[in-house]
Short mmCIF file of C-alpha atoms in Angstrom, two decimals:
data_model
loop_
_atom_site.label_atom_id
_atom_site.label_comp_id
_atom_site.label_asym_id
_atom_site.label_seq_id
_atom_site.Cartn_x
_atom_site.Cartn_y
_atom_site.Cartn_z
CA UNK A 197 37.07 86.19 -59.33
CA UNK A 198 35.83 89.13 -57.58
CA UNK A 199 36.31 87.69 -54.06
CA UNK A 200 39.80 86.88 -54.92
CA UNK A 201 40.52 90.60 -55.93
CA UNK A 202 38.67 92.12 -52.93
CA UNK A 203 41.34 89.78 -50.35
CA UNK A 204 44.32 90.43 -52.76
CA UNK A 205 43.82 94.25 -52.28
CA UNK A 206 42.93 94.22 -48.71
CA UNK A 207 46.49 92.29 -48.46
CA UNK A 208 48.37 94.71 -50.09
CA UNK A 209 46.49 97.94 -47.68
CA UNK A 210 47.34 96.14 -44.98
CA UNK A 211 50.81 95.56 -46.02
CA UNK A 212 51.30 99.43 -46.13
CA UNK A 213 51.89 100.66 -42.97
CA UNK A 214 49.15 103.30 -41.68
CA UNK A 215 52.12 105.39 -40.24
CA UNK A 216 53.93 106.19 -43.05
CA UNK A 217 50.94 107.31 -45.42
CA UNK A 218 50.32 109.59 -42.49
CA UNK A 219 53.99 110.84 -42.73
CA UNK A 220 53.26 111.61 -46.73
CA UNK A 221 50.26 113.35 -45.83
CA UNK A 222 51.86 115.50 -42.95
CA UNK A 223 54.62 116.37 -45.55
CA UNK A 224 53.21 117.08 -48.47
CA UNK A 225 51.78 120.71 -46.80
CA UNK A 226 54.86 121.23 -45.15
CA UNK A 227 56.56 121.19 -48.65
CA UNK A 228 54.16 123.09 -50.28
CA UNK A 229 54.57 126.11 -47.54
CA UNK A 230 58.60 126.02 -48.20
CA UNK A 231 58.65 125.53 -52.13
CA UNK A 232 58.75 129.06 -52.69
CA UNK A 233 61.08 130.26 -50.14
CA UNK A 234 63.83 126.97 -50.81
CA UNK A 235 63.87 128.27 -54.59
CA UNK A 236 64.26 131.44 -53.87
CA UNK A 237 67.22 130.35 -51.31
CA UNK A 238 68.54 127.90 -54.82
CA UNK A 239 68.51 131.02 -57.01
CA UNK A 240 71.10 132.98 -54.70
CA UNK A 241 72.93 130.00 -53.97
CA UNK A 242 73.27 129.90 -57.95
CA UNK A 243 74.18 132.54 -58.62
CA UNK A 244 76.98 132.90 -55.98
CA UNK A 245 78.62 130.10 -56.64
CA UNK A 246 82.15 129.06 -54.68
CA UNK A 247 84.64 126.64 -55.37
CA UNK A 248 85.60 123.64 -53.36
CA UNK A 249 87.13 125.08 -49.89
CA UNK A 250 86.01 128.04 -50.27
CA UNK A 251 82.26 128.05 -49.90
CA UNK A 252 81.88 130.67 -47.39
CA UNK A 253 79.15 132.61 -47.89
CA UNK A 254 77.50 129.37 -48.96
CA UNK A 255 78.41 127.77 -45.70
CA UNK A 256 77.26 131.02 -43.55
CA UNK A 257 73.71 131.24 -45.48
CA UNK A 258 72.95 127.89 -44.70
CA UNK A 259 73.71 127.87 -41.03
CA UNK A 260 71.83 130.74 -40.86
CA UNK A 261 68.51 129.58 -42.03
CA UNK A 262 68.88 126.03 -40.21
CA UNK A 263 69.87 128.23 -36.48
CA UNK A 264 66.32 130.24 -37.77
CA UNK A 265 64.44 126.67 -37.62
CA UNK A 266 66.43 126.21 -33.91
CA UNK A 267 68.30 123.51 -34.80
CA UNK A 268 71.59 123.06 -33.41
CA UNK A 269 74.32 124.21 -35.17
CA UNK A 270 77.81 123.67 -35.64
CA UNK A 271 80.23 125.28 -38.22
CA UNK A 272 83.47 125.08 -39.87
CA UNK A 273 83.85 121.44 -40.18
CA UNK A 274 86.47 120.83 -42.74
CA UNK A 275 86.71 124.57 -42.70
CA UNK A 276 83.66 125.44 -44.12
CA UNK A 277 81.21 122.44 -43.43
CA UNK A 278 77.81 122.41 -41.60
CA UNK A 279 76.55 119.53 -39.37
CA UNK A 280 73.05 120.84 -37.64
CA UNK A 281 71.32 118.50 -35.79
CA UNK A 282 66.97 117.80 -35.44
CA UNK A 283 66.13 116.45 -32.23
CA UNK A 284 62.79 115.01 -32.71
CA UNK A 285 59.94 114.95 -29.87
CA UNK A 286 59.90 110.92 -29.95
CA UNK A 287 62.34 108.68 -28.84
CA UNK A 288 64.31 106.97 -31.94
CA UNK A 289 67.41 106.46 -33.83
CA UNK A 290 70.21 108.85 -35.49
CA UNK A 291 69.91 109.25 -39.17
CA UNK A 292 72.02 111.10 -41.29
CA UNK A 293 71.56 113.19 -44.53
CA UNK A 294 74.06 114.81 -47.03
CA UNK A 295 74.15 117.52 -49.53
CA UNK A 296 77.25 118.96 -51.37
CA UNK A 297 77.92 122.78 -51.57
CA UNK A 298 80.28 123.55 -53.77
CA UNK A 299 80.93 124.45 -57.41
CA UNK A 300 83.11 124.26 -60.25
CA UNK A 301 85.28 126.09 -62.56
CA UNK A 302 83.23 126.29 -65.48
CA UNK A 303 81.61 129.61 -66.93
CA UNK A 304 78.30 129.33 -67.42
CA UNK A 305 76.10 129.09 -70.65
CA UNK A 306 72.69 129.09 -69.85
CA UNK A 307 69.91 131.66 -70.35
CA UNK A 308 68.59 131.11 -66.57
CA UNK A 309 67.82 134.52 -65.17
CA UNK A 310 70.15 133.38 -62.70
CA UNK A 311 72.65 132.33 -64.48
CA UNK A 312 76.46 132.98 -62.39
CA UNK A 313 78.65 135.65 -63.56
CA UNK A 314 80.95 134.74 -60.74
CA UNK A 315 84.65 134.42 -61.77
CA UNK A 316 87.70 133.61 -59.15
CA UNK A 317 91.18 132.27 -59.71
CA UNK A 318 91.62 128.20 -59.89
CA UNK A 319 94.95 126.71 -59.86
CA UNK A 320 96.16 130.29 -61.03
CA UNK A 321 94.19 131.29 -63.93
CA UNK A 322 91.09 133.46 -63.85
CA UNK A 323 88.15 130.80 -64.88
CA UNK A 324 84.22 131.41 -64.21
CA UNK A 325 82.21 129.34 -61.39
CA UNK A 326 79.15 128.10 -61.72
CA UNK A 327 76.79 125.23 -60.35
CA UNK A 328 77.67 122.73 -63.11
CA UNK A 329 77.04 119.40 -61.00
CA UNK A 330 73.33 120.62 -59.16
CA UNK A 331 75.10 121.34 -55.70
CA UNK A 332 72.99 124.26 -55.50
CA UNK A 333 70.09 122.10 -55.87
CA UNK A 334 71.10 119.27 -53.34
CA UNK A 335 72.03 122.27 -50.78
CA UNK A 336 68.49 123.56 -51.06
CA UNK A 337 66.71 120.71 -51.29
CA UNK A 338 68.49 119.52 -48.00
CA UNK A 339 67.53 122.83 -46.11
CA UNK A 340 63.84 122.34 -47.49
CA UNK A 341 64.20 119.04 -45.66
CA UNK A 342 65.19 120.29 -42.44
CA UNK A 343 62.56 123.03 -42.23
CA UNK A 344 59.41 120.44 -43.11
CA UNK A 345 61.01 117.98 -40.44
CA UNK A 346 61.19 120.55 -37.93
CA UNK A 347 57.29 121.58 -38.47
CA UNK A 348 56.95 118.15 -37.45
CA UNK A 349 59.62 117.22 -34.92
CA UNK A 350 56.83 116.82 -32.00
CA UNK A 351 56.20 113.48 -33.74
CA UNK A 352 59.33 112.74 -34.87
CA UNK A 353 60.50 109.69 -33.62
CA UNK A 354 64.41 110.44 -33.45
CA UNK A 355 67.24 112.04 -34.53
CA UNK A 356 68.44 113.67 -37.75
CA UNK A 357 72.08 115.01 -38.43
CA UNK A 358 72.16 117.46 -41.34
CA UNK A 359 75.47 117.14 -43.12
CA UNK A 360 76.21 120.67 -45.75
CA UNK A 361 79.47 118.82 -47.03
CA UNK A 362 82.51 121.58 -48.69
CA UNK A 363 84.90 120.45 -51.55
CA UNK A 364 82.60 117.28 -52.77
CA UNK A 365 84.53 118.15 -56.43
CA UNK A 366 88.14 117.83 -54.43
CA UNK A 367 89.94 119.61 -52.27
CA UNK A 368 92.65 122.03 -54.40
CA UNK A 369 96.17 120.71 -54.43
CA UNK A 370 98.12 120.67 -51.38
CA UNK A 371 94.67 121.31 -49.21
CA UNK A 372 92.64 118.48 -47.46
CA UNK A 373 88.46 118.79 -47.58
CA UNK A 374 85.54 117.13 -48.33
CA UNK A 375 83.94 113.89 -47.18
CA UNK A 376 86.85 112.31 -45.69
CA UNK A 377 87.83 115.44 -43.83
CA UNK A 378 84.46 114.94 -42.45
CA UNK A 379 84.76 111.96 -41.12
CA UNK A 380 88.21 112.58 -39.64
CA UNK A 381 86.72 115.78 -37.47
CA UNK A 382 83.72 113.83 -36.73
CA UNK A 383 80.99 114.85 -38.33
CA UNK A 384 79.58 111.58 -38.00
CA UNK A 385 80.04 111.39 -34.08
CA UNK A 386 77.92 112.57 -31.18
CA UNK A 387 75.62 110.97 -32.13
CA UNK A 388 76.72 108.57 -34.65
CA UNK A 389 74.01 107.88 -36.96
CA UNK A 390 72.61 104.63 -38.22
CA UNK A 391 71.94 105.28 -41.43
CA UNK A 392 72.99 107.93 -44.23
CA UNK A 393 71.36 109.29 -47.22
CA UNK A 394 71.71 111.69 -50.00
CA UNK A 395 71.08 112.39 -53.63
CA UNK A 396 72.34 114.00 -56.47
CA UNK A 397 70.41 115.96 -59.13
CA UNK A 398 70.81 113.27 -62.61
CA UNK A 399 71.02 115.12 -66.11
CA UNK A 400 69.55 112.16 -67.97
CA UNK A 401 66.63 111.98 -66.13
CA UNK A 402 63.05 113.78 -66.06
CA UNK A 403 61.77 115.82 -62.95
CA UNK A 404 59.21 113.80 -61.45
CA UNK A 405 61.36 110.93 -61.62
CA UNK A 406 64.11 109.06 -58.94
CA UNK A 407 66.81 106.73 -59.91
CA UNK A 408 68.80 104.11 -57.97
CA UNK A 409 71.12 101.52 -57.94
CA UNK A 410 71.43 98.38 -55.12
CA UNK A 411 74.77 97.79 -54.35
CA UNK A 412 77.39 99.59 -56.48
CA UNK A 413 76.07 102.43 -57.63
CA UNK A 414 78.89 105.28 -58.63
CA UNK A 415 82.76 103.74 -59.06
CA UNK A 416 85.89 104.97 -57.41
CA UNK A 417 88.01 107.36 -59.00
CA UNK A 418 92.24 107.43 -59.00
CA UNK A 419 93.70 110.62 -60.35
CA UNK A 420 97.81 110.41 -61.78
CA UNK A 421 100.04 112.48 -63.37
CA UNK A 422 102.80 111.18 -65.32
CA UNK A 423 105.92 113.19 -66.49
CA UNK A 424 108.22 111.49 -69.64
CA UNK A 425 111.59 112.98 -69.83
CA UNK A 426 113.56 112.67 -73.21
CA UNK A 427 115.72 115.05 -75.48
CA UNK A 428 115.12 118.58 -77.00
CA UNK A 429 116.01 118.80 -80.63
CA UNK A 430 115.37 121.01 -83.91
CA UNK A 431 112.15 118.98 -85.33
CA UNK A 432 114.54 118.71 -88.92
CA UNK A 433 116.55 116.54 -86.59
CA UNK A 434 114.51 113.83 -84.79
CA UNK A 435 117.90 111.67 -84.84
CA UNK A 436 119.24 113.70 -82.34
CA UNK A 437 116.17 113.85 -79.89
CA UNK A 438 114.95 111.25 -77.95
CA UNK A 439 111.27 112.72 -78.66
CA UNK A 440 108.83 112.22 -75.09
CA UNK A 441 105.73 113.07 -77.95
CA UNK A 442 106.19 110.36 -79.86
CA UNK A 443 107.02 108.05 -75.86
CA UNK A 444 103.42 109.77 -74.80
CA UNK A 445 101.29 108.57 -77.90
CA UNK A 446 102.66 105.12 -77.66
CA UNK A 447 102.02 105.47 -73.53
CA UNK A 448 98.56 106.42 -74.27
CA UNK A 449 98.11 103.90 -76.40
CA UNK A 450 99.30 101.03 -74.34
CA UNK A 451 97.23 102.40 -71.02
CA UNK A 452 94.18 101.53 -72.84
CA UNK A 453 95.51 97.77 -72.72
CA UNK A 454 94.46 98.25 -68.96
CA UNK A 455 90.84 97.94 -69.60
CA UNK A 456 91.02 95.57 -72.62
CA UNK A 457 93.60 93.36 -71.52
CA UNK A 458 93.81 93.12 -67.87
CA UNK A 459 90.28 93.43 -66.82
CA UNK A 460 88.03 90.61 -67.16
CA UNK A 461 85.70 91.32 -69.92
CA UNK A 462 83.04 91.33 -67.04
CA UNK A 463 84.65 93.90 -64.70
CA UNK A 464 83.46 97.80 -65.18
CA UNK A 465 86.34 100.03 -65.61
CA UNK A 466 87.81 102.89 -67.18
CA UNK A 467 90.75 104.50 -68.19
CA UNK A 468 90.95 108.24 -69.30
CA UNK A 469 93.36 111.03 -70.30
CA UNK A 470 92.69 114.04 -69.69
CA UNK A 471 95.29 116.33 -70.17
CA UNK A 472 98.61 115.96 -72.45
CA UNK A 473 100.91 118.92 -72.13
CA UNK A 474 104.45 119.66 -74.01
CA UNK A 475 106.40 121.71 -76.17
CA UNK A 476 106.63 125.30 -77.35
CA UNK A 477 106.75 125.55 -80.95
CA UNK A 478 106.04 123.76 -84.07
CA UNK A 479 109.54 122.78 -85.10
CA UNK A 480 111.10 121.57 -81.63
CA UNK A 481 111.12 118.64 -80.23
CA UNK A 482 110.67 119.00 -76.44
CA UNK A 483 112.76 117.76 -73.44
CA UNK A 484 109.68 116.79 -71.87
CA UNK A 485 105.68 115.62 -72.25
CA UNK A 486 102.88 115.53 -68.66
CA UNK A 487 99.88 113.65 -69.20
CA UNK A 488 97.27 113.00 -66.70
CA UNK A 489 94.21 110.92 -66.39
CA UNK A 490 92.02 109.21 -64.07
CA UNK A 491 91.04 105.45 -63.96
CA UNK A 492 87.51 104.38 -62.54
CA UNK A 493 87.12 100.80 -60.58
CA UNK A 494 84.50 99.08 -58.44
CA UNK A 495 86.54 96.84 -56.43
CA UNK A 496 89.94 98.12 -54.59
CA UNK A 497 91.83 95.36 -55.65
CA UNK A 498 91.15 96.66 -59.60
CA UNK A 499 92.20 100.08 -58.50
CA UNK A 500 95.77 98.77 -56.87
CA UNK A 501 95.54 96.13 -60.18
CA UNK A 502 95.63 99.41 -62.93
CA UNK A 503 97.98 101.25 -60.92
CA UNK A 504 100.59 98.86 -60.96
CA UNK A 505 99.90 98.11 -64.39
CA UNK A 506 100.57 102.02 -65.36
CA UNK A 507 103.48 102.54 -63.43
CA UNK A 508 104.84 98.93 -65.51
CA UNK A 509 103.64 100.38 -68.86
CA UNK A 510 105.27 103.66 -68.52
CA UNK A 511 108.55 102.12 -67.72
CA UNK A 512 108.30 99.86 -70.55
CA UNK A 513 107.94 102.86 -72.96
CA UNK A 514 109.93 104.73 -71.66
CA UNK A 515 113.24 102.13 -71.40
CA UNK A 516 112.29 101.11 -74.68
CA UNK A 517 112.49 105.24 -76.21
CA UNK A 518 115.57 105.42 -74.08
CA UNK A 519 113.41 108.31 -71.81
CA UNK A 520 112.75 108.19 -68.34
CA UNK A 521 109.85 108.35 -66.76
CA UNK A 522 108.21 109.33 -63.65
CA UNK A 523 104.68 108.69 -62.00
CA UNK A 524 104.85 112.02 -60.49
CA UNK A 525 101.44 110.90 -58.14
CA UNK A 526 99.04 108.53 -58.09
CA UNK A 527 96.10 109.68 -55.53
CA UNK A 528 93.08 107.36 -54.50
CA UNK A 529 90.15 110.25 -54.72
CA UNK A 530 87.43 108.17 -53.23
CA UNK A 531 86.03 104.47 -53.21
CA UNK A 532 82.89 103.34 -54.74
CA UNK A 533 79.79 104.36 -53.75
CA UNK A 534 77.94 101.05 -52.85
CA UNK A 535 74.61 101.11 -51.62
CA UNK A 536 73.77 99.12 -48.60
CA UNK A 537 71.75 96.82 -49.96
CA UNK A 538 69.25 95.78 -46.96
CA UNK A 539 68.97 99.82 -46.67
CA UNK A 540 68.20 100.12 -50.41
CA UNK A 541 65.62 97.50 -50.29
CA UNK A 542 63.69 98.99 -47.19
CA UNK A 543 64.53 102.76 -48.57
CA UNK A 544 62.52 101.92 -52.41
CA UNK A 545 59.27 101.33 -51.17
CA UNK A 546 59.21 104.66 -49.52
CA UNK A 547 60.04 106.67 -52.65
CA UNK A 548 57.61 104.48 -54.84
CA UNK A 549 54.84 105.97 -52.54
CA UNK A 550 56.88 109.88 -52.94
CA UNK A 551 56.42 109.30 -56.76
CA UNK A 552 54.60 106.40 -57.98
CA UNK A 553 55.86 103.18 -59.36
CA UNK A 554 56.09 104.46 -62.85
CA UNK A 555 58.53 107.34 -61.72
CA UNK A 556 60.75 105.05 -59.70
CA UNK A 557 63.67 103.21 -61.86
CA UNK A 558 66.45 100.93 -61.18
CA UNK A 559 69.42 102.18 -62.99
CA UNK A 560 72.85 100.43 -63.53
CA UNK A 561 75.56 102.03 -61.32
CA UNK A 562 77.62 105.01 -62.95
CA UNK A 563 81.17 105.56 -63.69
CA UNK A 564 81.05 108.85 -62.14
CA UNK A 565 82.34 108.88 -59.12
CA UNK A 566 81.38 110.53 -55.31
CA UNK A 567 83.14 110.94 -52.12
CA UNK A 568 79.77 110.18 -50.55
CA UNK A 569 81.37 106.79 -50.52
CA UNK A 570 83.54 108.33 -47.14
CA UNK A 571 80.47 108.61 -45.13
CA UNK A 572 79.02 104.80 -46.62
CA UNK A 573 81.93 103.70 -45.65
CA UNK A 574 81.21 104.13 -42.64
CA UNK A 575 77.56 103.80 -41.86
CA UNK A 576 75.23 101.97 -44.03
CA UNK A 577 73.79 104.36 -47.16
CA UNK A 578 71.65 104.91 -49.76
CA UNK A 579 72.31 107.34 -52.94
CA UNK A 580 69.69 107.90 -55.35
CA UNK A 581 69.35 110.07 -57.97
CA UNK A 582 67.02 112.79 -58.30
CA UNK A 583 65.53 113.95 -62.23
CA UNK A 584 65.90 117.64 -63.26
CA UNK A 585 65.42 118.14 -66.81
CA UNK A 586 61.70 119.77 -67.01
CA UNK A 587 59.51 118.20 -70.38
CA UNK A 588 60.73 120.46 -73.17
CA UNK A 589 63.86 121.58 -72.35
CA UNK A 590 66.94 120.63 -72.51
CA UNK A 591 70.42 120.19 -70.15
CA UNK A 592 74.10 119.39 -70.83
CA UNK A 593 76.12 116.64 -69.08
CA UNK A 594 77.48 116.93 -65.80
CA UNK A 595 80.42 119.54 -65.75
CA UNK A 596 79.47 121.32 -68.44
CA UNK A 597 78.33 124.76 -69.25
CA UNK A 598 74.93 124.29 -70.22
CA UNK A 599 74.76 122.00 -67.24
CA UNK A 600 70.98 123.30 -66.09
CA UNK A 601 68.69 121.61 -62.80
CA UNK A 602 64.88 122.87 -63.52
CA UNK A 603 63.44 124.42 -60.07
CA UNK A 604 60.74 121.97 -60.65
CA UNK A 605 62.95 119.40 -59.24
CA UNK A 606 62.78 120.87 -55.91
CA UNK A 607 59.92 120.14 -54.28
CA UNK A 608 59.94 116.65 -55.27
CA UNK A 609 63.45 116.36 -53.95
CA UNK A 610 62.02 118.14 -50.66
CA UNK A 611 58.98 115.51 -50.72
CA UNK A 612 61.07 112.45 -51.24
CA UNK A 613 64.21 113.13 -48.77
CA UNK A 614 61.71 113.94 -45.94
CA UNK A 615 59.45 110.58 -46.19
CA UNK A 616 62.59 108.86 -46.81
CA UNK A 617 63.75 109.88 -43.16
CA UNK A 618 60.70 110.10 -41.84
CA UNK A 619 59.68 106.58 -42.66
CA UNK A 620 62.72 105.03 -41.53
CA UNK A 621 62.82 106.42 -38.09
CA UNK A 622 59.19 105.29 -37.75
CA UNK A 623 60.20 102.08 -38.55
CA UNK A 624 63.48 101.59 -36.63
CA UNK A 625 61.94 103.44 -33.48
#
């Protein structure tokens, strides 16, 4: 048996190649030297957080630090996007990577020392900001990227595009920005890269650890707002009304047919409300109810499938109350994210070696949704997802305001992003 062991493992050696344990071992350093300053850079980013279009001093930090590493820089892409670009010493391919900048309109409930205080006005009300999604993470982690591939751009064997993406959460209303914005002021031109990654910081994960998905891996998302018109009465007189509360709950009701009914019992989907608005006081009936919602799909022909079976629902109920009612929009946010899958396959290995095998996991895809899909779209990608919550402690979801990314996180995220380029120029050179 021994003989048999001794050829088995010389297989597998020589079935790694020599040039990218030499990348890991030129990184590793490099990341070490940065870890400090990057966190440092996460902390201020944190605690000055800026909505979606309007990351400013976000933006201008950030093309500050990558024109300090020399790299070419170019600003106010989809007004306040960064696209910087590494010219390695080697001759190679274009390969793109991605991190998201902004924040959200949450106040923030964590006893970090850096916890945001920031407040600004959203939509017209005065609401608090804060990092609630780990932008400030995947902005950091990015720049820590970009400084340990330009210690070691004389070897570098190509190109790499750094994409600081604005308004990942959605542009306001009435505004255009984020990944598609991108795209249409070409972000992704001159030169066009083969390849795309990027990574998002994963509340239900461990630091140390990297999730991913082949294929689908985070669903589309539609966004609607629906308005049902009916007739204001005295609530002691309901005869008299034709009452768009009582036309919403049986609306809500019948939207969840969507999913059970429509769908094949096999097909992911989702159908939320988010919001119901109407009336004044306790013993009116109103003149009017808004709802809105948003309904998650895989496929395009689902998402075209549930909208068409809202807008028939809502007529239905309505007709039969004797209301009217109105799909006052229906918006497409962004497709599903689906992860090349020859990319994904090549892409693994190289963050089993980051990690170790224990650390790597397949996970199913999400029904969260990311306009990363935009830049997929157009070049093959590869999302993964990156562990933050540090042994002992404790996170909320996504969105939330005890929504917390441990610091330890960092430097893996630095590690893994950088071997993950740096191995596939190597190998596509």
């Amino acid at each position: 048996m021994k003989p048999i062991c001794f050829v088995l493992s010389a297989v597998s050696l020589a079935a790694t190649p020599i040039g990218a344990q030499d990348w890991l071992a030129r990184i590793e350093p490099e990341a070490r030297r940065v870890e400090s300053r990057i966190v440092e850079i996460r902390h201020q980013i944190h605690q000055n957080p800026e909505l979606s279009n309007r990351e400013e001093k976000t933006a201008a930090l950030v093309a500050a630090y990558l024109r300090d590493l020399g790299l070419e820089v170019k600003t106010g892409v989809a007004k306040h996007g960064v696209v910087a670009l590494l010219r390695g010493g080697r001759p190679g391919p274009v390969v793109a990577v991605r991190a998201d900048m902004d924040a959200l309109p949450v106040t923030e409930q964590t006893d970090l020392p850096f916890a945001s205080k920031v407040r600004a006005t959203y939509q017209g009300q005065e609401v608090g900001v804060m990092h609630a999604c780990g932008h400030d993470v995947h902005t950091a982690v990015q720049l820590g990227v970009a400084a340990v591939l330009t210690a070691v751009k004389a070897d570098l064997p190509g190109t790499v595009k750094f994409i600081f993406q604005p308004a990942e959460e959605g542009a306001p209303p009435g505004e255009e920005g984020g990944a598609s914005l991108m795209v249409k002021e070409g972000a992704l031109d001159s030169p066009r890269p083969q390849a795309i990654f990027g990574l998002h910081a994963f509340a239900e994960m461990g630091v140390g650890d990297i999730g991913y998905s082949e294929g689908p891996a985070l669903s589309a998302a539609d966004t609607w707002e629906v308005k049902i018109v009916g007739r204001q009465s005295h609530g002691a007189r309901p005869e008299l009304s034709i009452d768009p509360i009582v036309a919403a709950a049986q609306f809500i009701e019948a939207l969840q047919t969507i999913r059970s009914r429509t769908f094949s019992g096999y097909e992911p989907g989702v159908v939320t409300i988010g919001t119901v608005h109407g009336g004044q006081r306790h013993n009116i009936i109103p003149a009017e109810v808004t709802l809105s919602g948003t309904i998650r799909t895989f496929r395009p022909e689902m998402s075209s499938l549930a909208e068409a079976r809202l807008r028939a629902i809502l007529k239905g109920v309505t007709e039969a109350a004797g209301a009217t009612g109105e799909v006052v929009r229906y918006e497409r946010f962004a497709p599903a994210t689906i992860n090349d899958e020859a990319l994904t396959r090549e892409s693994a290995p190289a963050l089993e070696r980051v990690v170790g095998k224990e650390h790597l996991k397949r996970i199913p895809p999400s029904m969260a949704s990311e306009d990363f899909s935009f830049f997929a779209n157009e070049v093959p990608g590869f999302y993964y997802r990156l562990g933050q919550v540090k042994p002992g402690t404790t996170t909320g979801d996504h969105h939330t305001p005890t929504f917390r990314a441990d610091d330890s996180s960092i430097p893996v995220g630095i590690r893994a992003m950088s071997f993950l380029v740096a191995d596939y120029l190597d190998r596509h050179k």
